[in-house]
PDB file of C-alpha atoms in Angstrom:
ATOM      1  CA  GLY A   1     -38.495 111.008 106.482  1.00  0.00           C
ATOM      2  CA  VAL A   2     -36.509 112.690 109.419  1.00  0.00           C
ATOM      3  CA  PRO A   3     -33.611 115.511 108.894  1.00  0.00           C
ATOM      4  CA  ILE A   4     -30.186 114.828 110.772  1.00  0.00           C
ATOM      5  CA  PRO A   5     -29.052 118.297 110.667  1.00  0.00           C
ATOM      6  CA  LYS A   6     -24.788 118.937 109.721  1.00  0.00           C
ATOM      7  CA  GLY A   7     -22.845 118.064 113.100  1.00  0.00           C
ATOM      8  CA  PHE A   8     -25.534 115.251 114.384  1.00  0.00           C
ATOM      9  CA  THR A   9     -25.605 111.444 113.629  1.00  0.00           C
ATOM     10  CA  TYR A  10     -28.812 109.403 114.313  1.00  0.00           C
ATOM     11  CA  LYS A  11     -28.564 107.195 117.479  1.00  0.00           C
ATOM     12  CA  GLU A  12     -32.032 104.815 117.374  1.00  0.00           C
ATOM     13  CA  GLY A  13     -35.253 104.585 117.496  1.00  0.00           C
ATOM     14  CA  THR A  14     -38.053 105.347 114.079  1.00  0.00           C
ATOM     15  CA  LYS A  15     -40.224 108.410 113.996  1.00  0.00           C
ATOM     16  CA  ASP A  16     -43.100 107.201 115.407  1.00  0.00           C
ATOM     17  CA  THR A  17     -41.428 105.711 118.630  1.00  0.00           C
ATOM     18  CA  GLY A  18     -39.104 108.625 119.004  1.00  0.00           C
ATOM     19  CA  LEU A  19     -36.165 108.875 117.052  1.00  0.00           C
ATOM     20  CA  VAL A  20     -32.963 110.364 118.585  1.00  0.00           C
ATOM     21  CA  ILE A  21     -29.891 112.329 118.033  1.00  0.00           C
ATOM     22  CA  LYS A  22     -27.210 113.300 119.240  1.00  0.00           C
ATOM     23  CA  ASP A  23     -24.147 115.692 118.449  1.00  0.00           C
ATOM     24  CA  ASP A  24     -20.754 115.026 118.812  1.00  0.00           C
ATOM     25  CA  ASN A  25     -20.529 116.054 122.730  1.00  0.00           C
ATOM     26  CA  GLY A  26     -23.213 113.871 122.905  1.00  0.00           C
ATOM     27  CA  ASN A  27     -26.043 116.288 123.637  1.00  0.00           C
ATOM     28  CA  GLU A  28     -29.647 114.002 122.104  1.00  0.00           C
ATOM     29  CA  PHE A  29     -32.809 115.239 120.904  1.00  0.00           C
ATOM     30  CA  VAL A  30     -35.814 113.683 119.967  1.00  0.00           C
ATOM     31  CA  TRP A  31     -37.716 114.152 116.523  1.00  0.00           C
ATOM     32  CA  VAL A  32     -41.180 114.906 117.372  1.00  0.00           C
ATOM     33  CA  PRO A  33     -43.608 114.923 114.139  1.00  0.00           C
ATOM     34  CA  ALA A  34     -45.813 117.964 113.644  1.00  0.00           C
ATOM     35  CA  THR A  35     -47.515 120.300 110.992  1.00  0.00           C
ATOM     36  CA  GLU A  36     -47.966 123.806 110.827  1.00  0.00           C
ATOM     37  CA  SER A  37     -51.776 122.901 111.884  1.00  0.00           C
ATOM     38  CA  THR A  38     -50.653 120.519 114.514  1.00  0.00           C
ATOM     39  CA  TYR A  39     -47.893 122.681 116.078  1.00  0.00           C
ATOM     40  CA  ALA A  40     -50.292 125.195 118.410  1.00  0.00           C
ATOM     41  CA  LYS A  41     -50.979 125.806 121.721  1.00  0.00           C
ATOM     42  CA  ASP A  42     -53.656 123.761 123.491  1.00  0.00           C
ATOM     43  CA  THR A  43     -55.111 126.444 125.947  1.00  0.00           C
ATOM     44  CA  SER A  44     -57.350 123.894 126.859  1.00  0.00           C
ATOM     45  CA  PHE A  45     -55.495 122.149 129.218  1.00  0.00           C
ATOM     46  CA  PRO A  46     -55.821 122.407 132.952  1.00  0.00           C
ATOM     47  CA  GLY A  47     -53.441 125.084 134.781  1.00  0.00           C
ATOM     48  CA  ASN A  48     -53.815 127.981 136.990  1.00  0.00           C
ATOM     49  CA  VAL A  49     -53.899 130.436 134.120  1.00  0.00           C
ATOM     50  CA  LYS A  50     -53.648 130.784 131.009  1.00  0.00           C
ATOM     51  CA  PRO A  51     -50.921 132.132 128.323  1.00  0.00           C
ATOM     52  CA  THR A  52     -51.593 135.929 127.484  1.00  0.00           C
ATOM     53  CA  GLY A  53     -48.844 136.790 125.080  1.00  0.00           C
ATOM     54  CA  ASP A  54     -46.653 135.343 122.359  1.00  0.00           C
ATOM     55  CA  ASP A  55     -43.229 132.821 123.598  1.00  0.00           C
ATOM     56  CA  THR A  56     -40.246 134.766 123.298  1.00  0.00           C
ATOM     57  CA  LEU A  57     -38.077 132.903 121.099  1.00  0.00           C
ATOM     58  CA  PRO A  58     -34.326 132.941 120.837  1.00  0.00           C
ATOM     59  CA  ASN A  59     -31.997 135.234 119.054  1.00  0.00           C
ATOM     60  CA  GLY A  60     -31.898 134.170 115.425  1.00  0.00           C
ATOM     61  CA  ILE A  61     -35.502 132.833 115.444  1.00  0.00           C
ATOM     62  CA  THR A  62     -38.221 135.230 114.097  1.00  0.00           C
ATOM     63  CA  ASP A  63     -40.594 131.909 113.333  1.00  0.00           C
ATOM     64  CA  GLU A  64     -40.796 128.506 115.135  1.00  0.00           C
ATOM     65  CA  THR A  65     -42.687 127.060 112.794  1.00  0.00           C
ATOM     66  CA  ALA A  66     -40.362 127.397 110.214  1.00  0.00           C
ATOM     67  CA  ASP A  67     -38.772 123.750 110.898  1.00  0.00           C
ATOM     68  CA  VAL A  68     -41.711 122.676 111.409  1.00  0.00           C
ATOM     69  CA  VAL A  69     -43.557 123.657 107.980  1.00  0.00           C
ATOM     70  CA  LYS A  70     -40.071 122.462 105.830  1.00  0.00           C
ATOM     71  CA  TYR A  71     -39.534 119.522 107.701  1.00  0.00           C
ATOM     72  CA  GLY A  72     -42.479 118.058 108.985  1.00  0.00           C
ATOM     73  CA  GLY A  73     -41.662 118.667 112.815  1.00  0.00           C
ATOM     74  CA  PHE A  74     -38.710 119.515 115.193  1.00  0.00           C
ATOM     75  CA  TYR A  75     -36.184 118.717 117.990  1.00  0.00           C
ATOM     76  CA  ILE A  76     -36.427 118.749 121.627  1.00  0.00           C
ATOM     77  CA  GLY A  77     -33.962 117.963 124.362  1.00  0.00           C
ATOM     78  CA  ARG A  78     -34.452 114.199 125.191  1.00  0.00           C
ATOM     79  CA  TYR A  79     -33.689 115.232 128.486  1.00  0.00           C
ATOM     80  CA  GLU A  80     -34.019 118.122 131.137  1.00  0.00           C
ATOM     81  CA  ALA A  81     -30.978 120.146 130.816  1.00  0.00           C
ATOM     82  CA  GLY A  82     -28.244 119.018 132.550  1.00  0.00           C
ATOM     83  CA  VAL A  83     -25.677 121.557 134.431  1.00  0.00           C
ATOM     84  CA  PRO A  84     -22.221 121.558 132.556  1.00  0.00           C
ATOM     85  CA  GLU A  85     -19.912 119.323 132.748  1.00  0.00           C
ATOM     86  CA  ASN A  86     -16.662 119.027 134.054  1.00  0.00           C
ATOM     87  CA  GLN A  87     -16.765 122.333 136.163  1.00  0.00           C
ATOM     88  CA  SER A  88     -17.403 122.008 139.830  1.00  0.00           C
ATOM     89  CA  SER A  89     -19.000 125.537 140.200  1.00  0.00           C
ATOM     90  CA  ILE A  90     -22.363 124.868 139.156  1.00  0.00           C
ATOM     91  CA  ASP A  91     -24.648 122.251 141.154  1.00  0.00           C
ATOM     92  CA  GLY A  92     -27.939 122.558 140.291  1.00  0.00           C
ATOM     93  CA  GLU A  93     -28.462 123.154 144.027  1.00  0.00           C
ATOM     94  CA  SER A  94     -28.923 126.478 145.521  1.00  0.00           C
ATOM     95  CA  ASP A  95     -29.547 130.150 143.882  1.00  0.00           C
ATOM     96  CA  SER A  96     -26.296 131.229 144.649  1.00  0.00           C
ATOM     97  CA  THR A  97     -24.453 128.423 143.151  1.00  0.00           C
ATOM     98  CA  SER A  98     -26.550 127.754 140.006  1.00  0.00           C
ATOM     99  CA  ASN A  99     -28.473 130.888 139.078  1.00  0.00           C
ATOM    100  CA  VAL A 100     -26.111 131.543 137.023  1.00  0.00           C
ATOM    101  CA  LYS A 101     -24.453 131.720 133.082  1.00  0.00           C
ATOM    102  CA  GLY A 102     -23.098 128.274 131.932  1.00  0.00           C
ATOM    103  CA  VAL A 103     -23.747 125.656 128.599  1.00  0.00           C
ATOM    104  CA  PRO A 104     -26.131 123.258 129.383  1.00  0.00           C
ATOM    105  CA  VAL A 105     -25.986 119.420 128.483  1.00  0.00           C
ATOM    106  CA  SER A 106     -28.886 116.888 127.292  1.00  0.00           C
ATOM    107  CA  LYS A 107     -27.513 113.851 128.609  1.00  0.00           C
ATOM    108  CA  LYS A 108     -28.481 110.336 130.902  1.00  0.00           C
ATOM    109  CA  GLY A 109     -27.101 110.305 134.312  1.00  0.00           C
ATOM    110  CA  VAL A 110     -26.237 114.099 134.691  1.00  0.00           C
ATOM    111  CA  LYS A 111     -27.057 116.464 137.676  1.00  0.00           C
ATOM    112  CA  VAL A 112     -30.768 118.244 136.031  1.00  0.00           C
ATOM    113  CA  TRP A 113     -29.834 122.325 136.707  1.00  0.00           C
ATOM    114  CA  THR A 114     -32.939 123.262 138.652  1.00  0.00           C
ATOM    115  CA  CYS A 115     -32.371 126.758 140.950  1.00  0.00           C
ATOM    116  CA  ILE A 116     -32.164 128.685 137.380  1.00  0.00           C
ATOM    117  CA  SER A 117     -34.289 131.634 137.090  1.00  0.00           C
ATOM    118  CA  TYR A 118     -36.579 131.494 134.031  1.00  0.00           C
ATOM    119  CA  THR A 119     -33.824 134.617 132.248  1.00  0.00           C
ATOM    120  CA  ASN A 120     -31.313 132.460 132.767  1.00  0.00           C
ATOM    121  CA  ALA A 121     -33.200 129.000 132.069  1.00  0.00           C
ATOM    122  CA  LYS A 122     -33.364 131.056 128.797  1.00  0.00           C
ATOM    123  CA  ALA A 123     -29.678 132.607 128.033  1.00  0.00           C
ATOM    124  CA  ASN A 124     -28.109 129.479 128.545  1.00  0.00           C
ATOM    125  CA  SER A 125     -30.859 127.302 126.164  1.00  0.00           C
ATOM    126  CA  GLU A 126     -29.649 129.691 123.368  1.00  0.00           C
ATOM    127  CA  SER A 127     -25.864 129.262 124.693  1.00  0.00           C
ATOM    128  CA  MET A 128     -26.230 125.384 123.843  1.00  0.00           C
ATOM    129  CA  ILE A 129     -25.887 125.316 120.360  1.00  0.00           C
ATOM    130  CA  SER A 130     -25.774 127.423 117.851  1.00  0.00           C
ATOM    131  CA  ASN A 131     -23.921 127.983 114.520  1.00  0.00           C
ATOM    132  CA  GLU A 132     -25.070 127.753 110.457  1.00  0.00           C
ATOM    133  CA  TYR A 133     -27.090 124.955 110.412  1.00  0.00           C
ATOM    134  CA  VAL A 134     -29.130 124.952 114.172  1.00  0.00           C
ATOM    135  CA  GLN A 135     -30.249 127.074 117.320  1.00  0.00           C
ATOM    136  CA  THR A 136     -31.051 125.575 120.337  1.00  0.00           C
ATOM    137  CA  GLY A 137     -33.907 127.515 122.795  1.00  0.00           C
ATOM    138  CA  LEU A 138     -35.798 126.811 125.770  1.00  0.00           C
ATOM    139  CA  ILE A 139     -39.070 124.983 124.595  1.00  0.00           C
ATOM    140  CA  THR A 140     -41.985 126.652 123.808  1.00  0.00           C
ATOM    141  CA  GLY A 141     -46.003 126.439 125.094  1.00  0.00           C
ATOM    142  CA  LYS A 142     -46.403 125.215 121.155  1.00  0.00           C
ATOM    143  CA  ALA A 143     -43.987 122.949 120.976  1.00  0.00           C
ATOM    144  CA  TRP A 144     -44.557 121.618 125.027  1.00  0.00           C
ATOM    145  CA  ASP A 145     -48.238 121.330 124.043  1.00  0.00           C
ATOM    146  CA  THR A 146     -47.474 119.966 120.570  1.00  0.00           C
ATOM    147  CA  THR A 147     -45.229 117.397 121.876  1.00  0.00           C
ATOM    148  CA  CYS A 148     -48.081 116.392 124.917  1.00  0.00           C
ATOM    149  CA  HIS A 149     -50.415 115.326 122.308  1.00  0.00           C
ATOM    150  CA  TRP A 150     -47.694 113.259 120.166  1.00  0.00           C
ATOM    151  CA  ILE A 151     -46.909 111.071 123.144  1.00  0.00           C
ATOM    152  CA  GLU A 152     -51.014 110.508 124.145  1.00  0.00           C
ATOM    153  CA  ASP A 153     -51.429 107.645 121.883  1.00  0.00           C
ATOM    154  CA  SER A 154     -48.693 105.673 123.608  1.00  0.00           C
ATOM    155  CA  LEU A 155     -50.147 106.148 127.314  1.00  0.00           C
ATOM    156  CA  SER A 156     -53.016 103.552 127.043  1.00  0.00           C
ATOM    157  CA  SER A 157     -50.035 100.720 126.890  1.00  0.00           C
ATOM    158  CA  ILE A 158     -47.951 101.775 130.090  1.00  0.00           C
ATOM    159  CA  ASN A 159     -51.710 102.375 131.706  1.00  0.00           C
ATOM    160  CA  ALA A 160     -55.324 102.853 130.567  1.00  0.00           C
ATOM    161  CA  SER A 161     -55.701 105.058 133.369  1.00  0.00           C
ATOM    162  CA  ALA A 162     -52.446 107.220 132.153  1.00  0.00           C
ATOM    163  CA  SER A 163     -53.310 110.593 130.042  1.00  0.00           C
ATOM    164  CA  LEU A 164     -52.355 113.740 129.616  1.00  0.00           C
ATOM    165  CA  THR A 165     -53.794 115.151 133.359  1.00  0.00           C
ATOM    166  CA  ASP A 166     -53.094 111.813 134.929  1.00  0.00           C
ATOM    167  CA  SER A 167     -49.504 111.457 134.398  1.00  0.00           C
ATOM    168  CA  ARG A 168     -48.763 109.198 137.792  1.00  0.00           C
ATOM    169  CA  TYR A 169     -48.312 106.305 135.419  1.00  0.00           C
ATOM    170  CA  TYR A 170     -45.227 107.831 133.730  1.00  0.00           C
ATOM    171  CA  GLY A 171     -43.882 110.255 135.555  1.00  0.00           C
ATOM    172  CA  ASN A 172     -41.391 110.564 138.733  1.00  0.00           C
ATOM    173  CA  TYR A 173     -44.564 112.419 141.255  1.00  0.00           C
ATOM    174  CA  TRP A 174     -44.815 112.358 145.023  1.00  0.00           C
ATOM    175  CA  LYS A 175     -48.118 109.954 144.101  1.00  0.00           C
ATOM    176  CA  ALA A 176     -46.404 108.561 141.596  1.00  0.00           C
ATOM    177  CA  LEU A 177     -48.285 104.890 140.053  1.00  0.00           C
ATOM    178  CA  SER A 178     -47.167 101.554 138.645  1.00  0.00           C
ATOM    179  CA  PRO A 179     -44.525 101.012 136.740  1.00  0.00           C
ATOM    180  CA  ALA A 180     -43.391 104.490 137.495  1.00  0.00           C
ATOM    181  CA  ASN A 181     -43.138 104.257 141.564  1.00  0.00           C
ATOM    182  CA  GLU A 182     -40.216 102.440 142.046  1.00  0.00           C
ATOM    183  CA  ASN A 183     -37.860 104.960 143.059  1.00  0.00           C
ATOM    184  CA  SER A 184     -40.457 108.029 142.629  1.00  0.00           C
ATOM    185  CA  GLY A 185     -40.987 110.916 145.327  1.00  0.00           C
ATOM    186  CA  THR A 186     -37.363 112.302 144.822  1.00  0.00           C
ATOM    187  CA  LYS A 187     -35.236 114.731 142.335  1.00  0.00           C
ATOM    188  CA  ARG A 188     -33.167 112.474 140.270  1.00  0.00           C
ATOM    189  CA  THR A 189     -30.592 112.447 138.097  1.00  0.00           C
ATOM    190  CA  ALA A 190     -31.847 113.260 134.079  1.00  0.00           C
ATOM    191  CA  GLY A 191     -32.878 110.136 132.525  1.00  0.00           C
ATOM    192  CA  PHE A 192     -32.356 107.891 135.612  1.00  0.00           C
ATOM    193  CA  ASN A 193     -36.138 105.510 135.464  1.00  0.00           C
ATOM    194  CA  GLU A 194     -36.973 103.746 131.690  1.00  0.00           C
ATOM    195  CA  ASN A 195     -40.616 103.696 132.936  1.00  0.00           C
ATOM    196  CA  TRP A 196     -40.309 107.415 133.374  1.00  0.00           C
ATOM    197  CA  LYS A 197     -40.272 108.024 129.288  1.00  0.00           C
ATOM    198  CA  VAL A 198     -42.572 107.989 126.556  1.00  0.00           C
ATOM    199  CA  LYS A 199     -41.577 107.547 122.884  1.00  0.00           C
ATOM    200  CA  ASN A 200     -37.642 108.062 123.885  1.00  0.00           C
ATOM    201  CA  ILE A 201     -38.417 111.813 125.804  1.00  0.00           C
ATOM    202  CA  TYR A 202     -37.320 111.425 129.157  1.00  0.00           C
ATOM    203  CA  ASP A 203     -39.404 113.328 132.410  1.00  0.00           C
ATOM    204  CA  LEU A 204     -41.532 115.105 130.541  1.00  0.00           C
ATOM    205  CA  ALA A 205     -43.997 113.808 133.508  1.00  0.00           C
ATOM    206  CA  GLY A 206     -42.275 115.018 136.774  1.00  0.00           C
ATOM    207  CA  ASN A 207     -39.451 115.187 138.385  1.00  0.00           C
ATOM    208  CA  VAL A 208     -38.664 118.797 138.033  1.00  0.00           C
ATOM    209  CA  TRP A 209     -41.214 121.884 136.656  1.00  0.00           C
ATOM    210  CA  GLU A 210     -39.722 122.604 133.655  1.00  0.00           C
ATOM    211  CA  TRP A 211     -39.276 126.950 132.427  1.00  0.00           C
ATOM    212  CA  THR A 212     -41.035 127.569 129.276  1.00  0.00           C
ATOM    213  CA  SER A 213     -40.343 130.874 127.217  1.00  0.00           C
ATOM    214  CA  GLU A 214     -44.585 130.883 127.369  1.00  0.00           C
ATOM    215  CA  ALA A 215     -45.593 134.145 129.033  1.00  0.00           C
ATOM    216  CA  TYR A 216     -48.163 135.226 131.554  1.00  0.00           C
ATOM    217  CA  SER A 217     -48.803 138.660 132.141  1.00  0.00           C
ATOM    218  CA  SER A 218     -44.672 139.710 132.906  1.00  0.00           C
ATOM    219  CA  ASP A 219     -44.583 135.980 134.328  1.00  0.00           C
ATOM    220  CA  PHE A 220     -43.703 133.239 132.670  1.00  0.00           C
ATOM    221  CA  ILE A 221     -44.948 129.391 132.629  1.00  0.00           C
ATOM    222  CA  ARG A 222     -43.809 126.553 133.946  1.00  0.00           C
ATOM    223  CA  ARG A 223     -44.809 122.369 133.182  1.00  0.00           C
ATOM    224  CA  GLY A 224     -44.163 119.079 133.590  1.00  0.00           C
ATOM    225  CA  GLY A 225     -44.863 118.929 137.331  1.00  0.00           C
ATOM    226  CA  GLY A 226     -42.085 117.895 139.278  1.00  0.00           C
ATOM    227  CA  CYS A 227     -41.526 115.298 142.307  1.00  0.00           C
ATOM    228  CA  ASP A 228     -43.037 116.904 145.277  1.00  0.00           C
ATOM    229  CA  VAL A 229     -46.535 116.990 143.606  1.00  0.00           C
ATOM    230  CA  ASP A 230     -49.036 114.216 142.999  1.00  0.00           C
ATOM    231  CA  GLY A 231     -48.844 113.998 138.867  1.00  0.00           C
ATOM    232  CA  SER A 232     -53.210 114.809 138.619  1.00  0.00           C
ATOM    233  CA  GLY A 233     -55.443 117.236 139.395  1.00  0.00           C
ATOM    234  CA  ASN A 234     -52.663 119.852 140.045  1.00  0.00           C
ATOM    235  CA  SER A 235     -50.082 118.993 138.412  1.00  0.00           C
ATOM    236  CA  PRO A 236     -49.720 116.415 135.709  1.00  0.00           C
ATOM    237  CA  VAL A 237     -47.784 116.844 132.275  1.00  0.00           C
ATOM    238  CA  SER A 238     -50.478 119.334 130.430  1.00  0.00           C
ATOM    239  CA  PHE A 239     -50.627 121.674 133.489  1.00  0.00           C
ATOM    240  CA  ARG A 240     -49.760 125.325 133.344  1.00  0.00           C
ATOM    241  CA  ARG A 241     -48.172 127.471 136.860  1.00  0.00           C
ATOM    242  CA  TYR A 242     -46.381 130.340 136.545  1.00  0.00           C
ATOM    243  CA  ASN A 243     -43.795 132.224 137.949  1.00  0.00           C
ATOM    244  CA  SER A 244     -41.403 135.258 138.614  1.00  0.00           C
ATOM    245  CA  ALA A 245     -38.693 135.381 135.246  1.00  0.00           C
ATOM    246  CA  PHE A 246     -36.412 135.711 138.125  1.00  0.00           C
ATOM    247  CA  ILE A 247     -37.305 133.383 140.518  1.00  0.00           C
ATOM    248  CA  ALA A 248     -34.949 130.239 141.422  1.00  0.00           C
ATOM    249  CA  THR A 249     -35.837 127.014 142.890  1.00  0.00           C
ATOM    250  CA  ASP A 250     -34.733 123.408 143.566  1.00  0.00           C
ATOM    251  CA  ALA A 251     -38.496 122.793 141.990  1.00  0.00           C
ATOM    252  CA  ILE A 252     -37.881 124.465 138.699  1.00  0.00           C
ATOM    253  CA  GLY A 253     -35.458 123.435 135.594  1.00  0.00           C
ATOM    254  CA  PHE A 254     -35.245 123.808 132.188  1.00  0.00           C
ATOM    255  CA  ARG A 255     -35.599 122.061 128.455  1.00  0.00           C
ATOM    256  CA  PRO A 256     -33.768 123.066 125.049  1.00  0.00           C
ATOM    257  CA  ARG A 257     -35.729 122.894 121.645  1.00  0.00           C
ATOM    258  CA  LEU A 258     -34.187 122.356 118.669  1.00  0.00           C
ATOM    259  CA  TYR A 259     -34.336 124.871 116.044  1.00  0.00           C
ATOM    260  CA  ILE A 260     -33.303 123.441 112.468  1.00  0.00           C
ATOM    261  CA  LYS A 261     -32.362 126.331 110.018  1.00  0.00           C
TER     262      LYS A 261
END
């Protein structure tokens, strides 16, 4: 019941546990089941802002619900976007080296691409994969909120207190709690800890904040919290914060969404 686009192969998982596909370059994506009605923003989620405008979609995508309606879900990057492979100029550590154009990866063990602005994160997400079958783009507010609700029923199996507003049990945070607290509180490579995974998606909660294409006035919203915050209160997986589109810090990365044409 899950479509596998041309150019991809099945890797592992199920529709309920998180079905994973990979492309010929090894980039991995996870299927999130959704319907036209469940693929929606949840403005009741906590945050110091509420979205004020429509998301800016990738070039060539005019309706972000088209694949949801046609196939019953969508794909997001299994990992936070990583720096390009087989190069030495982009290190994800400073804006002088990393706030640039490039083709990110979605792979386990790579350095997470931070110190990048919203503007470049959006452009780079769109450059990752683009052909007649699929198109990547920066994850949207609807995709983020829908993913949060999809993982919600798995959180109680991690800890009875784990929730979308308390991510300390399954994310890399400064105040992470067992089982997530091992090696927590420091920015790590993509997929570093199996306890920072829910339904085969790594680091949705914690490690680094992630840009989304959700607008707040002229700024853009980031989600998920990072390793230097507590994972509850003002920084769980569902929380909304915002920054100027041009700021680039080591606390903010990004994650692609895959559109099936």
